[in-house]
Short mmCIF file of C-alpha atoms in Angstrom, two decimals:
data_model
loop_
_atom_site.label_atom_id
_atom_site.label_comp_id
_atom_site.label_asym_id
_atom_site.label_seq_id
_atom_site.Cartn_x
_atom_site.Cartn_y
_atom_site.Cartn_z
CA UNK A 1 -0.13 0.04 -0.22
CA UNK A 2 3.00 2.48 0.87
CA UNK A 3 4.52 1.96 -2.48
CA UNK A 4 1.25 2.39 -4.38
CA UNK A 5 0.85 5.71 -2.49
CA UNK A 6 4.31 6.97 -3.13
CA UNK A 7 3.66 6.10 -7.03
CA UNK A 8 0.59 8.05 -7.05
CA UNK A 9 2.53 10.97 -5.46
CA UNK A 10 5.00 10.92 -8.16
CA UNK A 11 2.31 10.49 -10.91
CA UNK A 12 0.62 13.69 -9.34
CA UNK A 13 3.61 15.46 -9.20
CA UNK A 14 4.42 14.81 -13.14
CA UNK A 15 0.66 15.92 -13.91
CA UNK A 16 1.38 19.32 -11.81
CA UNK A 17 4.33 20.02 -13.70
CA UNK A 18 3.11 19.02 -16.95
CA UNK A 19 0.03 21.63 -16.15
CA UNK A 20 2.63 24.22 -15.15
CA UNK A 21 4.43 23.60 -18.40
CA UNK A 22 1.57 23.98 -20.77
CA UNK A 23 0.18 26.97 -18.85
CA UNK A 24 3.76 28.64 -19.47
CA UNK A 25 3.39 28.00 -23.29
CA UNK A 26 -0.10 29.29 -23.48
CA UNK A 27 1.00 32.89 -21.81
CA UNK A 28 4.14 33.21 -23.94
CA UNK A 29 2.56 32.42 -27.12
CA UNK A 30 5.66 31.98 -28.96
CA UNK A 31 6.23 28.35 -30.64
CA UNK A 32 9.51 29.36 -31.90
CA UNK A 33 10.99 29.70 -28.26
CA UNK A 34 8.75 27.86 -26.24
CA UNK A 35 6.12 24.93 -26.87
CA UNK A 36 4.06 23.07 -24.60
CA UNK A 37 3.63 19.45 -24.05
CA UNK A 38 0.52 19.23 -26.44
CA UNK A 39 2.56 20.52 -29.22
CA UNK A 40 5.48 18.49 -28.48
CA UNK A 41 3.51 15.41 -28.40
CA UNK A 42 1.63 16.31 -31.82
CA UNK A 43 5.20 16.51 -33.47
CA UNK A 44 6.09 13.43 -32.02
CA UNK A 45 3.21 11.48 -33.30
CA UNK A 46 3.98 13.18 -36.77
CA UNK A 47 7.21 11.74 -36.96
CA UNK A 48 6.49 8.35 -35.43
CA UNK A 49 4.70 7.74 -38.89
CA UNK A 50 7.70 8.14 -40.68
CA UNK A 51 10.52 5.32 -41.19
CA UNK A 52 13.33 7.74 -41.00
CA UNK A 53 12.39 8.31 -37.07
CA UNK A 54 12.88 4.55 -36.21
CA UNK A 55 16.13 4.42 -38.53
CA UNK A 56 17.43 7.47 -36.55
CA UNK A 57 16.64 5.71 -33.29
CA UNK A 58 18.12 2.36 -34.20
CA UNK A 59 21.25 3.84 -35.42
CA UNK A 60 21.77 5.71 -32.25
CA UNK A 61 20.81 2.95 -29.94
CA UNK A 62 23.37 0.55 -31.70
CA UNK A 63 26.30 3.16 -31.57
CA UNK A 64 25.61 4.35 -27.94
CA UNK A 65 24.77 1.44 -26.29
CA UNK A 66 27.27 -0.39 -28.22
CA UNK A 67 29.85 2.04 -26.70
CA UNK A 68 28.48 1.38 -23.27
CA UNK A 69 28.33 -2.15 -23.37
CA UNK A 70 32.00 -2.15 -25.01
CA UNK A 71 33.28 0.11 -22.10
CA UNK A 72 31.31 -1.65 -19.51
CA UNK A 73 33.04 -5.22 -20.04
CA UNK A 74 36.31 -4.01 -21.02
CA UNK A 75 36.62 -1.67 -17.59
CA UNK A 76 35.27 -4.77 -15.40
CA UNK A 77 38.15 -7.14 -17.26
CA UNK A 78 40.84 -4.39 -16.79
CA UNK A 79 40.00 -3.42 -13.51
CA UNK A 80 40.35 -6.91 -12.24
CA UNK A 81 43.46 -7.39 -13.99
CA UNK A 82 44.83 -4.14 -12.32
CA UNK A 83 43.61 -5.21 -8.76
CA UNK A 84 45.68 -8.63 -9.45
CA UNK A 85 48.63 -6.80 -10.92
CA UNK A 86 49.45 -3.83 -8.95
CA UNK A 87 51.96 -2.16 -11.69
CA UNK A 88 49.24 -2.18 -14.20
CA UNK A 89 46.98 -0.31 -11.67
CA UNK A 90 49.68 2.28 -11.41
CA UNK A 91 50.46 2.52 -15.08
CA UNK A 92 46.78 3.08 -15.77
CA UNK A 93 46.12 5.51 -13.08
CA UNK A 94 47.20 8.53 -15.17
CA UNK A 95 45.26 7.65 -18.02
CA UNK A 96 42.10 7.09 -15.83
CA UNK A 97 42.60 10.64 -14.54
CA UNK A 98 43.04 11.93 -17.82
CA UNK A 99 39.74 10.49 -19.26
CA UNK A 100 37.92 11.70 -16.28
CA UNK A 101 39.49 15.34 -16.39
CA UNK A 102 39.29 15.93 -20.04
CA UNK A 103 36.18 17.75 -21.55
CA UNK A 104 33.87 15.83 -23.74
CA UNK A 105 33.95 18.78 -26.28
CA UNK A 106 37.87 18.43 -26.56
CA UNK A 107 37.31 14.37 -26.97
CA UNK A 108 34.49 14.89 -29.66
CA UNK A 109 36.67 17.49 -31.55
CA UNK A 110 39.90 15.03 -31.70
CA UNK A 111 37.88 11.62 -32.46
CA UNK A 112 36.24 13.63 -35.17
CA UNK A 113 39.44 14.32 -37.11
CA UNK A 114 40.57 10.71 -36.29
CA UNK A 115 37.28 8.42 -36.70
CA UNK A 116 35.09 10.40 -38.41
CA UNK A 117 31.46 11.30 -37.75
CA UNK A 118 30.05 7.88 -38.10
CA UNK A 119 31.87 6.13 -35.58
CA UNK A 120 32.22 9.23 -32.93
CA UNK A 121 29.26 8.61 -30.70
CA UNK A 122 30.37 4.95 -29.98
CA UNK A 123 34.23 6.23 -29.29
CA UNK A 124 32.82 8.95 -27.26
CA UNK A 125 30.56 7.02 -24.96
CA UNK A 126 33.47 4.56 -24.28
CA UNK A 127 35.60 7.20 -23.30
CA UNK A 128 33.07 8.34 -20.67
CA UNK A 129 31.67 5.14 -19.54
CA UNK A 130 35.30 3.24 -19.30
CA UNK A 131 36.78 5.41 -16.21
CA UNK A 132 33.46 5.54 -13.98
CA UNK A 133 33.01 1.48 -14.43
CA UNK A 134 36.69 1.02 -13.87
CA UNK A 135 37.12 3.09 -10.70
CA UNK A 136 33.72 1.56 -9.13
CA UNK A 137 34.67 -2.06 -9.97
CA UNK A 138 38.28 -1.00 -8.42
CA UNK A 139 36.88 0.04 -5.16
CA UNK A 140 34.47 -2.72 -4.90
CA UNK A 141 37.12 -5.21 -5.40
CA UNK A 142 39.28 -3.60 -2.56
CA UNK A 143 36.52 -3.62 -0.03
CA UNK A 144 36.31 -7.54 -0.44
CA UNK A 145 36.51 -8.81 3.42
CA UNK A 146 39.99 -9.78 4.19
CA UNK A 147 38.63 -12.26 6.96
CA UNK A 148 36.53 -14.09 4.22
CA UNK A 149 39.40 -14.01 2.08
CA UNK A 150 41.58 -15.79 4.88
CA UNK A 151 39.15 -18.16 5.72
CA UNK A 152 38.78 -19.20 1.83
CA UNK A 153 42.71 -20.09 1.82
CA UNK A 154 42.45 -22.06 4.93
CA UNK A 155 39.53 -24.20 3.48
CA UNK A 156 41.09 -23.99 -0.16
CA UNK A 157 38.09 -22.44 -1.78
CA UNK A 158 38.42 -22.55 -5.61
CA UNK A 159 38.97 -19.12 -7.53
CA UNK A 160 35.27 -19.30 -8.79
CA UNK A 161 33.64 -19.60 -5.11
CA UNK A 162 36.01 -16.86 -4.10
CA UNK A 163 34.67 -14.52 -6.91
CA UNK A 164 31.06 -15.67 -6.33
CA UNK A 165 30.71 -15.80 -2.74
CA UNK A 166 33.21 -12.93 -1.42
CA UNK A 167 34.21 -10.66 -4.50
CA UNK A 168 30.82 -10.54 -5.85
CA UNK A 169 28.81 -9.15 -2.80
CA UNK A 170 32.05 -6.56 -2.21
CA UNK A 171 31.73 -5.16 -5.89
CA UNK A 172 28.05 -5.14 -6.70
CA UNK A 173 27.00 -2.37 -5.09
CA UNK A 174 29.78 -0.12 -6.50
CA UNK A 175 28.95 -1.62 -9.90
CA UNK A 176 25.40 -0.73 -9.87
CA UNK A 177 26.18 2.83 -8.78
CA UNK A 178 28.66 3.43 -11.41
CA UNK A 179 26.59 1.85 -13.68
CA UNK A 180 23.69 4.15 -12.89
CA UNK A 181 25.83 7.15 -13.74
CA UNK A 182 27.54 5.68 -16.54
CA UNK A 183 23.98 5.04 -18.12
CA UNK A 184 23.04 8.58 -18.02
CA UNK A 185 26.19 9.83 -18.83
CA UNK A 186 26.54 7.72 -22.12
CA UNK A 187 23.19 8.73 -23.77
CA UNK A 188 23.86 12.68 -22.69
CA UNK A 189 27.61 12.49 -24.58
CA UNK A 190 26.57 10.26 -27.26
CA UNK A 191 23.87 12.39 -28.34
CA UNK A 192 26.05 15.32 -28.03
CA UNK A 193 28.71 13.91 -30.05
CA UNK A 194 25.80 13.07 -32.58
CA UNK A 195 25.05 16.72 -32.74
CA UNK A 196 28.77 18.09 -33.09
CA UNK A 197 29.17 15.33 -35.81
CA UNK A 198 26.06 15.22 -37.31
CA UNK A 199 26.43 11.53 -38.77
CA UNK A 200 23.45 10.70 -41.19
CA UNK A 201 20.17 8.86 -39.71
CA UNK A 202 20.84 9.59 -36.22
CA UNK A 203 19.10 11.24 -33.01
CA UNK A 204 21.72 14.09 -33.29
CA UNK A 205 21.09 14.79 -36.71
CA UNK A 206 17.46 15.29 -35.97
CA UNK A 207 18.05 17.52 -33.26
CA UNK A 208 20.72 19.56 -35.31
CA UNK A 209 17.96 19.94 -38.00
CA UNK A 210 15.32 21.07 -35.65
CA UNK A 211 17.77 23.92 -34.54
CA UNK A 212 18.43 24.83 -38.09
CA UNK A 213 15.00 25.07 -38.88
CA UNK A 214 13.79 26.44 -35.62
CA UNK A 215 11.24 23.77 -35.06
CA UNK A 216 11.19 23.86 -31.28
CA UNK A 217 8.33 21.31 -31.17
CA UNK A 218 10.38 18.81 -32.85
CA UNK A 219 13.25 19.82 -30.40
CA UNK A 220 11.09 19.02 -27.57
CA UNK A 221 9.95 15.59 -29.05
CA UNK A 222 13.23 14.28 -29.68
CA UNK A 223 14.50 15.33 -26.21
CA UNK A 224 11.55 13.18 -24.79
CA UNK A 225 12.72 10.44 -26.94
CA UNK A 226 16.19 10.48 -25.56
CA UNK A 227 14.86 10.75 -21.93
CA UNK A 228 12.59 7.72 -22.58
CA UNK A 229 15.19 5.54 -24.21
CA UNK A 230 17.75 6.53 -21.37
CA UNK A 231 15.31 5.54 -18.70
CA UNK A 232 14.11 2.28 -20.34
CA UNK A 233 17.57 1.06 -20.95
CA UNK A 234 18.81 2.17 -17.64
CA UNK A 235 16.04 -0.03 -16.07
CA UNK A 236 16.64 -3.11 -18.46
CA UNK A 237 20.39 -2.88 -17.71
CA UNK A 238 20.12 -2.12 -14.00
CA UNK A 239 17.33 -5.20 -13.82
CA UNK A 240 20.01 -7.58 -15.55
CA UNK A 241 23.00 -6.53 -13.11
CA UNK A 242 20.67 -6.78 -10.02
CA UNK A 243 19.73 -10.34 -11.19
CA UNK A 244 23.17 -11.27 -11.73
CA UNK A 245 24.35 -9.48 -8.27
CA UNK A 246 21.58 -11.88 -6.47
CA UNK A 247 21.72 -11.94 -2.79
CA UNK A 248 24.59 -8.96 -3.21
CA UNK A 249 21.86 -6.76 -4.23
CA UNK A 250 18.96 -8.06 -1.95
CA UNK A 251 18.11 -4.57 -0.62
CA UNK A 252 18.66 -3.09 -4.21
CA UNK A 253 15.82 -4.87 -5.71
CA UNK A 254 13.21 -2.93 -4.53
CA UNK A 255 14.19 0.40 -5.57
#
């Protein structure tokens, strides 16, 4: 019952702000500068009837989520190796700090020259996601219980069992937290890269064209699409991650 009440309150809050948004659009009466949710949804419906709309979404999903998944698995593997081999961790630290500090725009310009616009979003997402997952995975592995590890050595527990019952409960909360941040960053940085590179048949191209033609309804509609895609993939990915985490994330499954 408590969960239903909280959901109801959240829905009412969303409805309230939608009403405020629509009222602001009516008061301003300038569709070039600002539009309401009604105009946005009409524009979205019109575009959904075009094949180009779905092609753009498909291409952006493949590149952005491809970059995210590539960075996710590479970061996990490399973080595990760095945890076992200390000199590799020392060697990688400056690179990770550089990746965390350099502005996205700098990476975009550099990769636009090196890789071209078609692959730009994939590489940008990879560079944004990798340090987040790497750092969180490394911190999680370091939090493994030393007493449990000593006991595992005494009882000659296999490496797989140590991973499953000692390391996994330690790193999963960190990995989950890092994934939440990385998923949001992947869509923001990926679409930003597409707007700059303007690859054909992409969400970024559609946003860029909306800006060129001062089509605010289309701009808002595509922004809504990005939000929904980000939300959807976050829920799916985190659900899979929580399932893998098992009891290690028992408290997280209800969030």
